[in-house]
């Protein structure tokens, strides 16, 4: 019998460990390999031979349940990008050498776009060299921008965090009887999916974001100020969600409309700021009311305590699916989620050619953005709503979530 | 029979509505008043006569339970400060006129330091004028800086949010195998209690903040850089918590060590930044690694979904206590929590003279800060630990917490 290797790559999410757990569950249920290894810090750990043996962890139900709900990448992650074969074959040789040294027959790589590129390149290399190693990708990204999958693991949990946070912020800011503008900057440089989830706060009759600007629409400063003035004619406190990647009509990031970040002397620093901070300065100048930038920053990808149960369950099942297609001899595939219907929500788990996923970005369709460009329409809400359903049973010890380390 | 008036003031917390619910429960259980009113936006709403009648809400158990877990001030809040009597008696007369118009015999004001000042001044005025209205304060502040109470409602929930967030951030940043510094700026200009809760993340064997700087200690830039270098000799990713109010040895806020915030033209804005952003520029210059400022901002006071059950229960009981001492004829008092023992944690609810609370700030004792000034010691952990115990049963609808509006 041969062995299985798993690794994680790209930005952390609340669900990337759930997919790892799904893979381990797949091994427990189906057998088919002698040993399961995890490489630390993605492909870099593969090359260095930094392997974790999962033997003692298999069968540990409590540990697996805790790991399922633990944020970030338990194996460690990496930003490494696989060079093109023509550029540097030695990286490919180094990876394959480790695969052979550890008798790896199956490699599952959990990650985002760069990781799918690695899966695509490595699997093509193995095919060409007639090396019998199945290489499978399992998606994850809070950006939700991978093609050929209805949505990405990790996105639903980030969405639930954003929807909850926007709801709580709305309750906070509306408690004052004074004009104020609060601008929340949400992750997403090239796709506005996560920013769109700010609209979910309104779903249950609650209060939420008044204005939502995705990076798919051209951002116009004058229209922005006009939109705020219109809203302020109705109520004093305005809550706004913007994608970090909003751009003007020349394609320049709003976040770049600011000083250089250079430090001339410590008394006069120019801070490199994001889109929300740039816009607060604009609102201060043009409207003059109290204005505040809020950046959920790393919390939006790490807040496992408020993860979506739907997201975590799907992420586990995708891990199982990834192992299942590996056993069937597949390679160069990414496992994916296909939506069958919105309500009641039904999905199936499929495998798609990873080469058609790598290096493509799935943006928000423009007809899911409202005509005025400052909100999303019901198509978006129908799409998003199932993804944040259900709460996870995180274990607490001493009042704090009990998360799991594996090394 | 006479009537009861309740109002809320100061910065929102996750527990201020729990105290409101406690007061309403007190009325339901004990009777003693004909009507219960709430004034919108604190004393400002009293003066304007913007009253909410709680009649239809009393007895609504589901509504009361939802309100108990709803963040921010359901009645609205205010920053209004009561002028000194010698300065402007007309404000006092306006308040008393409304009290008499609505036949208010009891007034309970839920708030922080400024609100206790209002309670102190108004109750003294009524005594002097022989007006028989009982005026009682109920504390709340995430800053935890009120005297004569072991701790303040709202603090435990903010502490649980910070402890959980620091834990999740620690998992996030340690997943990369590259040197990085992450600086989390926590609310508190004059007291570092909430910043100290960053240490709680380590309680359950988890990982947490490596360095903690409270505003009670002098902040030394050179020592700060030295502390980071020492920690980085042991591991690559460093997580740091700082109070927003850290100051240098001249007493100047670190957050002021930056440009003026003036806008000369839109291409060259100088952003007004907090302590964490100023320090990221310093770390970039002195160490040169990846560095990031994280600001939990309004989330730390609004994240009701991760409130402390202990905090919410105590806040409810303090509301009941406030009504109880009102019925007994007290005035010029603040209800407070007295700790009987740490483990098992026991408290009693008492009333203290509000004049001894108003305009004083309870800072962290210097001997609760470690000798090196970059952490807290076991005395602090013993104090903090009971305050974050237990999770609340927030109701969810459509995947989002279901919060309660009352008008």
mmCIF file with all atom_site columns, N, CA and C in Angstrom, chain A residues 41 72 76-77 160 168 171-172 175 200 204 257 266 269 277-278 281 293 295 297 301 303-306 385 389 391 396 398-401 403, chain B residues 41 72 76-77 160 168 171-172 175 200 204 257 266 269 277-278 281 293 295 297 301 303-306 385 389 391 396 398-401 403:
data_model
loop_
_atom_site.group_PDB
_atom_site.id
_atom_site.type_symbol
_atom_site.label_atom_id
_atom_site.label_alt_id
_atom_site.label_comp_id
_atom_site.label_asym_id
_atom_site.label_entity_id
_atom_site.label_seq_id
_atom_site.pdbx_PDB_ins_code
_atom_site.Cartn_x
_atom_site.Cartn_y
_atom_site.Cartn_z
_atom_site.occupancy
_atom_site.B_iso_or_equiv
_atom_site.pdbx_formal_charge
_atom_site.auth_seq_id
_atom_site.auth_comp_id
_atom_site.auth_asym_id
_atom_site.auth_atom_id
_atom_site.pdbx_PDB_model_num
ATOM 1   N N  . UNK A 1 41  ? 3.477   24.019 5.987  1.00 0.00 ? 41  UNK A N  1
ATOM 2   C CA . UNK A 1 41  ? 3.677   25.190 5.134  1.00 0.00 ? 41  UNK A CA 1
ATOM 3   C C  . UNK A 1 41  ? 3.682   24.868 3.643  1.00 0.00 ? 41  UNK A C  1
ATOM 4   N N  . UNK A 1 72  ? -7.693  28.917 10.779 1.00 0.00 ? 72  UNK A N  1
ATOM 5   C CA . UNK A 1 72  ? -6.374  28.962 10.168 1.00 0.00 ? 72  UNK A CA 1
ATOM 6   C C  . UNK A 1 72  ? -5.929  27.569 9.733  1.00 0.00 ? 72  UNK A C  1
ATOM 7   N N  . UNK A 1 76  ? 0.027   24.757 8.849  1.00 0.00 ? 76  UNK A N  1
ATOM 8   C CA . UNK A 1 76  ? 0.817   25.908 8.399  1.00 0.00 ? 76  UNK A CA 1
ATOM 9   C C  . UNK A 1 76  ? 0.552   26.140 6.921  1.00 0.00 ? 76  UNK A C  1
ATOM 10  N N  . UNK A 1 77  ? 0.788   27.363 6.509  1.00 0.00 ? 77  UNK A N  1
ATOM 11  C CA . UNK A 1 77  ? 0.473   27.705 5.124  1.00 0.00 ? 77  UNK A CA 1
ATOM 12  C C  . UNK A 1 77  ? 1.670   28.358 4.449  1.00 0.00 ? 77  UNK A C  1
ATOM 13  N N  . UNK A 1 160 ? -20.847 34.715 7.390  1.00 0.00 ? 160 UNK A N  1
ATOM 14  C CA . UNK A 1 160 ? -21.635 34.743 8.628  1.00 0.00 ? 160 UNK A CA 1
ATOM 15  C C  . UNK A 1 160 ? -21.017 35.738 9.617  1.00 0.00 ? 160 UNK A C  1
ATOM 16  N N  . UNK A 1 168 ? -24.373 43.913 14.236 1.00 0.00 ? 168 UNK A N  1
ATOM 17  C CA . UNK A 1 168 ? -23.995 44.448 15.550 1.00 0.00 ? 168 UNK A CA 1
ATOM 18  C C  . UNK A 1 168 ? -23.505 45.894 15.452 1.00 0.00 ? 168 UNK A C  1
ATOM 19  N N  . UNK A 1 171 ? -26.504 48.207 15.146 1.00 0.00 ? 171 UNK A N  1
ATOM 20  C CA . UNK A 1 171 ? -27.130 48.486 16.442 1.00 0.00 ? 171 UNK A CA 1
ATOM 21  C C  . UNK A 1 171 ? -26.295 49.492 17.234 1.00 0.00 ? 171 UNK A C  1
ATOM 22  N N  . UNK A 1 172 ? -24.983 49.367 17.120 1.00 0.00 ? 172 UNK A N  1
ATOM 23  C CA . UNK A 1 172 ? -24.099 50.266 17.858 1.00 0.00 ? 172 UNK A CA 1
ATOM 24  C C  . UNK A 1 172 ? -24.249 51.709 17.375 1.00 0.00 ? 172 UNK A C  1
ATOM 25  N N  . UNK A 1 175 ? -27.425 53.992 17.940 1.00 0.00 ? 175 UNK A N  1
ATOM 26  C CA . UNK A 1 175 ? -27.824 54.356 19.295 1.00 0.00 ? 175 UNK A CA 1
ATOM 27  C C  . UNK A 1 175 ? -27.560 55.838 19.593 1.00 0.00 ? 175 UNK A C  1
ATOM 28  N N  . UNK A 1 200 ? -26.667 40.725 4.072  1.00 0.00 ? 200 UNK A N  1
ATOM 29  C CA . UNK A 1 200 ? -27.371 39.658 4.788  1.00 0.00 ? 200 UNK A CA 1
ATOM 30  C C  . UNK A 1 200 ? -27.894 40.106 6.145  1.00 0.00 ? 200 UNK A C  1
ATOM 31  N N  . UNK A 1 204 ? -33.188 39.093 8.483  1.00 0.00 ? 204 UNK A N  1
ATOM 32  C CA . UNK A 1 204 ? -34.178 38.720 9.503  1.00 0.00 ? 204 UNK A CA 1
ATOM 33  C C  . UNK A 1 204 ? -34.924 39.935 10.056 1.00 0.00 ? 204 UNK A C  1
ATOM 34  N N  . UNK A 1 257 ? -5.044  56.360 -3.349 1.00 0.00 ? 257 UNK A N  1
ATOM 35  C CA . UNK A 1 257 ? -5.212  57.808 -3.435 1.00 0.00 ? 257 UNK A CA 1
ATOM 36  C C  . UNK A 1 257 ? -4.771  58.463 -2.137 1.00 0.00 ? 257 UNK A C  1
ATOM 37  N N  . UNK A 1 266 ? 10.002  60.641 12.488 1.00 0.00 ? 266 UNK A N  1
ATOM 38  C CA . UNK A 1 266 ? 8.927   59.956 13.202 1.00 0.00 ? 266 UNK A CA 1
ATOM 39  C C  . UNK A 1 266 ? 7.785   60.864 13.595 1.00 0.00 ? 266 UNK A C  1
ATOM 40  N N  . UNK A 1 269 ? 4.747   60.979 10.008 1.00 0.00 ? 269 UNK A N  1
ATOM 41  C CA . UNK A 1 269 ? 4.629   59.723 9.278  1.00 0.00 ? 269 UNK A CA 1
ATOM 42  C C  . UNK A 1 269 ? 3.447   59.831 8.328  1.00 0.00 ? 269 UNK A C  1
ATOM 43  N N  . UNK A 1 277 ? -10.185 54.127 4.997  1.00 0.00 ? 277 UNK A N  1
ATOM 44  C CA . UNK A 1 277 ? -9.543  55.302 5.621  1.00 0.00 ? 277 UNK A CA 1
ATOM 45  C C  . UNK A 1 277 ? -9.457  56.460 4.644  1.00 0.00 ? 277 UNK A C  1
ATOM 46  N N  . UNK A 1 278 ? -9.186  56.140 3.402  1.00 0.00 ? 278 UNK A N  1
ATOM 47  C CA . UNK A 1 278 ? -9.169  57.197 2.393  1.00 0.00 ? 278 UNK A CA 1
ATOM 48  C C  . UNK A 1 278 ? -10.557 57.840 2.310  1.00 0.00 ? 278 UNK A C  1
ATOM 49  N N  . UNK A 1 281 ? -11.526 60.324 5.094  1.00 0.00 ? 281 UNK A N  1
ATOM 50  C CA . UNK A 1 281 ? -10.987 61.673 4.900  1.00 0.00 ? 281 UNK A CA 1
ATOM 51  C C  . UNK A 1 281 ? -11.864 62.456 3.926  1.00 0.00 ? 281 UNK A C  1
ATOM 52  N N  . UNK A 1 293 ? -13.639 54.642 10.199 1.00 0.00 ? 293 UNK A N  1
ATOM 53  C CA . UNK A 1 293 ? -13.319 53.470 9.371  1.00 0.00 ? 293 UNK A CA 1
ATOM 54  C C  . UNK A 1 293 ? -13.211 52.247 10.270 1.00 0.00 ? 293 UNK A C  1
ATOM 55  N N  . UNK A 1 295 ? -12.203 48.163 10.165 1.00 0.00 ? 295 UNK A N  1
ATOM 56  C CA . UNK A 1 295 ? -11.579 47.130 9.342  1.00 0.00 ? 295 UNK A CA 1
ATOM 57  C C  . UNK A 1 295 ? -11.625 45.787 10.048 1.00 0.00 ? 295 UNK A C  1
ATOM 58  N N  . UNK A 1 297 ? -10.427 43.230 9.157  1.00 0.00 ? 297 UNK A N  1
ATOM 59  C CA . UNK A 1 297 ? -9.056  42.721 9.058  1.00 0.00 ? 297 UNK A CA 1
ATOM 60  C C  . UNK A 1 297 ? -8.981  41.198 9.140  1.00 0.00 ? 297 UNK A C  1
ATOM 61  N N  . UNK A 1 301 ? -11.445 36.341 8.521  1.00 0.00 ? 301 UNK A N  1
ATOM 62  C CA . UNK A 1 301 ? -11.079 35.008 8.036  1.00 0.00 ? 301 UNK A CA 1
ATOM 63  C C  . UNK A 1 301 ? -10.782 34.045 9.186  1.00 0.00 ? 301 UNK A C  1
ATOM 64  N N  . UNK A 1 303 ? -12.479 34.125 12.452 1.00 0.00 ? 303 UNK A N  1
ATOM 65  C CA . UNK A 1 303 ? -13.486 34.047 13.522 1.00 0.00 ? 303 UNK A CA 1
ATOM 66  C C  . UNK A 1 303 ? -14.244 32.718 13.501 1.00 0.00 ? 303 UNK A C  1
ATOM 67  N N  . UNK A 1 304 ? -13.548 31.669 13.882 1.00 0.00 ? 304 UNK A N  1
ATOM 68  C CA . UNK A 1 304 ? -14.129 30.315 13.842 1.00 0.00 ? 304 UNK A CA 1
ATOM 69  C C  . UNK A 1 304 ? -15.274 30.156 14.829 1.00 0.00 ? 304 UNK A C  1
ATOM 70  N N  . UNK A 1 305 ? -15.316 30.989 15.876 1.00 0.00 ? 305 UNK A N  1
ATOM 71  C CA . UNK A 1 305 ? -16.378 30.830 16.874 1.00 0.00 ? 305 UNK A CA 1
ATOM 72  C C  . UNK A 1 305 ? -17.747 31.154 16.294 1.00 0.00 ? 305 UNK A C  1
ATOM 73  N N  . UNK A 1 306 ? -17.794 31.875 15.178 1.00 0.00 ? 306 UNK A N  1
ATOM 74  C CA . UNK A 1 306 ? -19.073 32.225 14.550 1.00 0.00 ? 306 UNK A CA 1
ATOM 75  C C  . UNK A 1 306 ? -19.115 31.651 13.124 1.00 0.00 ? 306 UNK A C  1
ATOM 76  N N  . UNK A 1 385 ? -27.831 33.434 1.024  1.00 0.00 ? 385 UNK A N  1
ATOM 77  C CA . UNK A 1 385 ? -28.564 33.049 2.231  1.00 0.00 ? 385 UNK A CA 1
ATOM 78  C C  . UNK A 1 385 ? -28.283 31.623 2.729  1.00 0.00 ? 385 UNK A C  1
ATOM 79  N N  . UNK A 1 389 ? -26.154 29.429 6.996  1.00 0.00 ? 389 UNK A N  1
ATOM 80  C CA . UNK A 1 389 ? -27.116 28.799 7.911  1.00 0.00 ? 389 UNK A CA 1
ATOM 81  C C  . UNK A 1 389 ? -26.437 27.868 8.925  1.00 0.00 ? 389 UNK A C  1
ATOM 82  N N  . UNK A 1 391 ? -25.283 27.133 13.245 1.00 0.00 ? 391 UNK A N  1
ATOM 83  C CA . UNK A 1 391 ? -24.193 27.527 14.134 1.00 0.00 ? 391 UNK A CA 1
ATOM 84  C C  . UNK A 1 391 ? -23.353 26.294 14.492 1.00 0.00 ? 391 UNK A C  1
ATOM 85  N N  . UNK A 1 396 ? -15.828 25.189 24.551 1.00 0.00 ? 396 UNK A N  1
ATOM 86  C CA . UNK A 1 396 ? -15.193 26.261 25.328 1.00 0.00 ? 396 UNK A CA 1
ATOM 87  C C  . UNK A 1 396 ? -14.531 25.670 26.556 1.00 0.00 ? 396 UNK A C  1
ATOM 88  N N  . UNK A 1 398 ? -12.590 27.351 30.064 1.00 0.00 ? 398 UNK A N  1
ATOM 89  C CA . UNK A 1 398 ? -12.246 28.611 30.741 1.00 0.00 ? 398 UNK A CA 1
ATOM 90  C C  . UNK A 1 398 ? -12.790 29.830 30.007 1.00 0.00 ? 398 UNK A C  1
ATOM 91  N N  . UNK A 1 399 ? -13.935 29.651 29.345 1.00 0.00 ? 399 UNK A N  1
ATOM 92  C CA . UNK A 1 399 ? -14.583 30.784 28.705 1.00 0.00 ? 399 UNK A CA 1
ATOM 93  C C  . UNK A 1 399 ? -14.077 31.127 27.315 1.00 0.00 ? 399 UNK A C  1
ATOM 94  N N  . UNK A 1 400 ? -13.112 30.341 26.814 1.00 0.00 ? 400 UNK A N  1
ATOM 95  C CA . UNK A 1 400 ? -12.482 30.630 25.517 1.00 0.00 ? 400 UNK A CA 1
ATOM 96  C C  . UNK A 1 400 ? -12.621 29.402 24.617 1.00 0.00 ? 400 UNK A C  1
ATOM 97  N N  . UNK A 1 401 ? -12.847 29.597 23.318 1.00 0.00 ? 401 UNK A N  1
ATOM 98  C CA . UNK A 1 401 ? -12.943 28.438 22.426 1.00 0.00 ? 401 UNK A CA 1
ATOM 99  C C  . UNK A 1 401 ? -11.696 27.555 22.540 1.00 0.00 ? 401 UNK A C  1
ATOM 100 N N  . UNK A 1 403 ? -9.360  25.390 20.753 1.00 0.00 ? 403 UNK A N  1
ATOM 101 C CA . UNK A 1 403 ? -8.921  25.019 19.416 1.00 0.00 ? 403 UNK A CA 1
ATOM 102 C C  . UNK A 1 403 ? -7.821  23.975 19.502 1.00 0.00 ? 403 UNK A C  1
ATOM 103 N N  . UNK B 2 41  ? -32.190 58.332 24.229 1.00 0.00 ? 41  UNK B N  1
ATOM 104 C CA . UNK B 2 41  ? -30.955 59.130 24.207 1.00 0.00 ? 41  UNK B CA 1
ATOM 105 C C  . UNK B 2 41  ? -30.677 59.846 25.527 1.00 0.00 ? 41  UNK B C  1
ATOM 106 N N  . UNK B 2 72  ? -25.587 47.159 22.261 1.00 0.00 ? 72  UNK B N  1
ATOM 107 C CA . UNK B 2 72  ? -25.816 48.597 22.209 1.00 0.00 ? 72  UNK B CA 1
ATOM 108 C C  . UNK B 2 72  ? -27.005 48.994 23.092 1.00 0.00 ? 72  UNK B C  1
ATOM 109 N N  . UNK B 2 76  ? -31.334 54.055 22.956 1.00 0.00 ? 76  UNK B N  1
ATOM 110 C CA . UNK B 2 76  ? -30.502 55.126 22.406 1.00 0.00 ? 76  UNK B CA 1
ATOM 111 C C  . UNK B 2 76  ? -29.631 55.697 23.514 1.00 0.00 ? 76  UNK B C  1
ATOM 112 N N  . UNK B 2 77  ? -28.528 56.296 23.115 1.00 0.00 ? 77  UNK B N  1
ATOM 113 C CA . UNK B 2 77  ? -27.598 56.795 24.109 1.00 0.00 ? 77  UNK B CA 1
ATOM 114 C C  . UNK B 2 77  ? -27.254 58.255 23.833 1.00 0.00 ? 77  UNK B C  1
ATOM 115 N N  . UNK B 2 160 ? -14.381 38.725 26.835 1.00 0.00 ? 160 UNK B N  1
ATOM 116 C CA . UNK B 2 160 ? -14.527 37.419 26.164 1.00 0.00 ? 160 UNK B CA 1
ATOM 117 C C  . UNK B 2 160 ? -14.301 37.570 24.658 1.00 0.00 ? 160 UNK B C  1
ATOM 118 N N  . UNK B 2 168 ? -7.873  33.587 18.156 1.00 0.00 ? 168 UNK B N  1
ATOM 119 C CA . UNK B 2 168 ? -8.062  33.310 16.725 1.00 0.00 ? 168 UNK B CA 1
ATOM 120 C C  . UNK B 2 168 ? -6.991  33.995 15.873 1.00 0.00 ? 168 UNK B C  1
ATOM 121 N N  . UNK B 2 171 ? -3.785  31.984 16.048 1.00 0.00 ? 171 UNK B N  1
ATOM 122 C CA . UNK B 2 171 ? -3.804  30.825 15.140 1.00 0.00 ? 171 UNK B CA 1
ATOM 123 C C  . UNK B 2 171 ? -3.567  31.271 13.702 1.00 0.00 ? 171 UNK B C  1
ATOM 124 N N  . UNK B 2 172 ? -4.132  32.414 13.352 1.00 0.00 ? 172 UNK B N  1
ATOM 125 C CA . UNK B 2 172 ? -3.998  32.918 11.987 1.00 0.00 ? 172 UNK B CA 1
ATOM 126 C C  . UNK B 2 172 ? -2.540  33.261 11.673 1.00 0.00 ? 172 UNK B C  1
ATOM 127 N N  . UNK B 2 175 ? 0.389   30.636 11.264 1.00 0.00 ? 175 UNK B N  1
ATOM 128 C CA . UNK B 2 175 ? 0.342   29.649 10.180 1.00 0.00 ? 175 UNK B CA 1
ATOM 129 C C  . UNK B 2 175 ? 1.373   29.939 9.090  1.00 0.00 ? 175 UNK B C  1
ATOM 130 N N  . UNK B 2 200 ? -5.825  36.430 28.486 1.00 0.00 ? 200 UNK B N  1
ATOM 131 C CA . UNK B 2 200 ? -6.725  35.307 28.754 1.00 0.00 ? 200 UNK B CA 1
ATOM 132 C C  . UNK B 2 200 ? -6.661  34.228 27.679 1.00 0.00 ? 200 UNK B C  1
ATOM 133 N N  . UNK B 2 204 ? -6.360  28.438 28.437 1.00 0.00 ? 204 UNK B N  1
ATOM 134 C CA . UNK B 2 204 ? -6.675  27.018 28.220 1.00 0.00 ? 204 UNK B CA 1
ATOM 135 C C  . UNK B 2 204 ? -5.581  26.290 27.451 1.00 0.00 ? 204 UNK B C  1
ATOM 136 N N  . UNK B 2 257 ? 1.852   60.848 17.931 1.00 0.00 ? 257 UNK B N  1
ATOM 137 C CA . UNK B 2 257 ? 3.166   60.980 17.310 1.00 0.00 ? 257 UNK B CA 1
ATOM 138 C C  . UNK B 2 257 ? 3.045   60.787 15.801 1.00 0.00 ? 257 UNK B C  1
ATOM 139 N N  . UNK B 2 266 ? -6.299  66.050 -2.094 1.00 0.00 ? 266 UNK B N  1
ATOM 140 C CA . UNK B 2 266 ? -6.720  64.669 -1.905 1.00 0.00 ? 266 UNK B CA 1
ATOM 141 C C  . UNK B 2 266 ? -5.659  63.632 -2.229 1.00 0.00 ? 266 UNK B C  1
ATOM 142 N N  . UNK B 2 269 ? -3.085  62.976 1.677  1.00 0.00 ? 269 UNK B N  1
ATOM 143 C CA . UNK B 2 269 ? -3.813  63.056 2.928  1.00 0.00 ? 269 UNK B CA 1
ATOM 144 C C  . UNK B 2 269 ? -2.909  62.565 4.051  1.00 0.00 ? 269 UNK B C  1
ATOM 145 N N  . UNK B 2 277 ? -1.185  51.877 14.594 1.00 0.00 ? 277 UNK B N  1
ATOM 146 C CA . UNK B 2 277 ? -0.679  52.281 13.275 1.00 0.00 ? 277 UNK B CA 1
ATOM 147 C C  . UNK B 2 277 ? 0.626   53.039 13.400 1.00 0.00 ? 277 UNK B C  1
ATOM 148 N N  . UNK B 2 278 ? 0.731   53.849 14.424 1.00 0.00 ? 278 UNK B N  1
ATOM 149 C CA . UNK B 2 278 ? 1.994   54.552 14.644 1.00 0.00 ? 278 UNK B CA 1
ATOM 150 C C  . UNK B 2 278 ? 3.103   53.524 14.902 1.00 0.00 ? 278 UNK B C  1
ATOM 151 N N  . UNK B 2 281 ? 4.502   51.633 11.842 1.00 0.00 ? 281 UNK B N  1
ATOM 152 C CA . UNK B 2 281 ? 5.508   52.396 11.089 1.00 0.00 ? 281 UNK B CA 1
ATOM 153 C C  . UNK B 2 281 ? 6.874   52.279 11.762 1.00 0.00 ? 281 UNK B C  1
ATOM 154 N N  . UNK B 2 293 ? -1.403  46.343 11.647 1.00 0.00 ? 293 UNK B N  1
ATOM 155 C CA . UNK B 2 293 ? -2.203  46.865 12.761 1.00 0.00 ? 293 UNK B CA 1
ATOM 156 C C  . UNK B 2 293 ? -3.611  46.300 12.659 1.00 0.00 ? 293 UNK B C  1
ATOM 157 N N  . UNK B 2 295 ? -7.397  46.596 14.468 1.00 0.00 ? 295 UNK B N  1
ATOM 158 C CA . UNK B 2 295 ? -8.202  47.397 15.401 1.00 0.00 ? 295 UNK B CA 1
ATOM 159 C C  . UNK B 2 295 ? -9.585  46.789 15.568 1.00 0.00 ? 295 UNK B C  1
ATOM 160 N N  . UNK B 2 297 ? -11.863 47.879 17.143 1.00 0.00 ? 297 UNK B N  1
ATOM 161 C CA . UNK B 2 297 ? -12.780 49.006 16.958 1.00 0.00 ? 297 UNK B CA 1
ATOM 162 C C  . UNK B 2 297 ? -14.135 48.784 17.652 1.00 0.00 ? 297 UNK B C  1
ATOM 163 N N  . UNK B 2 301 ? -17.043 46.299 21.566 1.00 0.00 ? 301 UNK B N  1
ATOM 164 C CA . UNK B 2 301 ? -18.114 46.645 22.486 1.00 0.00 ? 301 UNK B CA 1
ATOM 165 C C  . UNK B 2 301 ? -19.476 46.161 21.985 1.00 0.00 ? 301 UNK B C  1
ATOM 166 N N  . UNK B 2 303 ? -19.997 43.049 20.081 1.00 0.00 ? 303 UNK B N  1
ATOM 167 C CA . UNK B 2 303 ? -20.082 41.638 19.683 1.00 0.00 ? 303 UNK B CA 1
ATOM 168 C C  . UNK B 2 303 ? -20.901 40.816 20.679 1.00 0.00 ? 303 UNK B C  1
ATOM 169 N N  . UNK B 2 304 ? -22.196 41.052 20.667 1.00 0.00 ? 304 UNK B N  1
ATOM 170 C CA . UNK B 2 304 ? -23.090 40.376 21.618 1.00 0.00 ? 304 UNK B CA 1
ATOM 171 C C  . UNK B 2 304 ? -23.172 38.870 21.379 1.00 0.00 ? 304 UNK B C  1
ATOM 172 N N  . UNK B 2 305 ? -22.861 38.423 20.159 1.00 0.00 ? 305 UNK B N  1
ATOM 173 C CA . UNK B 2 305 ? -22.969 36.977 19.873 1.00 0.00 ? 305 UNK B CA 1
ATOM 174 C C  . UNK B 2 305 ? -21.954 36.180 20.689 1.00 0.00 ? 305 UNK B C  1
ATOM 175 N N  . UNK B 2 306 ? -20.891 36.817 21.172 1.00 0.00 ? 306 UNK B N  1
ATOM 176 C CA . UNK B 2 306 ? -19.866 36.127 21.964 1.00 0.00 ? 306 UNK B CA 1
ATOM 177 C C  . UNK B 2 306 ? -19.789 36.753 23.370 1.00 0.00 ? 306 UNK B C  1
ATOM 178 N N  . UNK B 2 385 ? -10.368 35.950 35.068 1.00 0.00 ? 385 UNK B N  1
ATOM 179 C CA . UNK B 2 385 ? -10.872 34.650 34.606 1.00 0.00 ? 385 UNK B CA 1
ATOM 180 C C  . UNK B 2 385 ? -12.368 34.423 34.850 1.00 0.00 ? 385 UNK B C  1
ATOM 181 N N  . UNK B 2 389 ? -16.657 33.660 31.897 1.00 0.00 ? 389 UNK B N  1
ATOM 182 C CA . UNK B 2 389 ? -17.162 32.283 31.892 1.00 0.00 ? 389 UNK B CA 1
ATOM 183 C C  . UNK B 2 389 ? -18.585 32.201 31.345 1.00 0.00 ? 389 UNK B C  1
ATOM 184 N N  . UNK B 2 391 ? -21.285 30.808 27.962 1.00 0.00 ? 391 UNK B N  1
ATOM 185 C CA . UNK B 2 391 ? -21.696 31.332 26.670 1.00 0.00 ? 391 UNK B CA 1
ATOM 186 C C  . UNK B 2 391 ? -23.193 31.660 26.705 1.00 0.00 ? 391 UNK B C  1
ATOM 187 N N  . UNK B 2 396 ? -30.821 32.621 16.711 1.00 0.00 ? 396 UNK B N  1
ATOM 188 C CA . UNK B 2 396 ? -30.451 32.926 15.327 1.00 0.00 ? 396 UNK B CA 1
ATOM 189 C C  . UNK B 2 396 ? -31.674 32.758 14.432 1.00 0.00 ? 396 UNK B C  1
ATOM 190 N N  . UNK B 2 398 ? -32.332 32.839 10.142 1.00 0.00 ? 398 UNK B N  1
ATOM 191 C CA . UNK B 2 398 ? -31.664 32.962 8.835  1.00 0.00 ? 398 UNK B CA 1
ATOM 192 C C  . UNK B 2 398 ? -30.150 33.069 8.979  1.00 0.00 ? 398 UNK B C  1
ATOM 193 N N  . UNK B 2 399 ? -29.603 32.428 10.019 1.00 0.00 ? 399 UNK B N  1
ATOM 194 C CA . UNK B 2 399 ? -28.156 32.381 10.170 1.00 0.00 ? 399 UNK B CA 1
ATOM 195 C C  . UNK B 2 399 ? -27.537 33.580 10.861 1.00 0.00 ? 399 UNK B C  1
ATOM 196 N N  . UNK B 2 400 ? -28.374 34.521 11.280 1.00 0.00 ? 400 UNK B N  1
ATOM 197 C CA . UNK B 2 400 ? -27.886 35.768 11.891 1.00 0.00 ? 400 UNK B CA 1
ATOM 198 C C  . UNK B 2 400 ? -28.524 35.938 13.264 1.00 0.00 ? 400 UNK B C  1
ATOM 199 N N  . UNK B 2 401 ? -27.784 36.444 14.246 1.00 0.00 ? 401 UNK B N  1
ATOM 200 C CA . UNK B 2 401 ? -28.391 36.650 15.570 1.00 0.00 ? 401 UNK B CA 1
ATOM 201 C C  . UNK B 2 401 ? -29.649 37.509 15.462 1.00 0.00 ? 401 UNK B C  1
ATOM 202 N N  . UNK B 2 403 ? -31.686 40.079 17.073 1.00 0.00 ? 403 UNK B N  1
ATOM 203 C CA . UNK B 2 403 ? -31.657 41.096 18.110 1.00 0.00 ? 403 UNK B CA 1
ATOM 204 C C  . UNK B 2 403 ? -32.994 41.811 18.160 1.00 0.00 ? 403 UNK B C  1
#
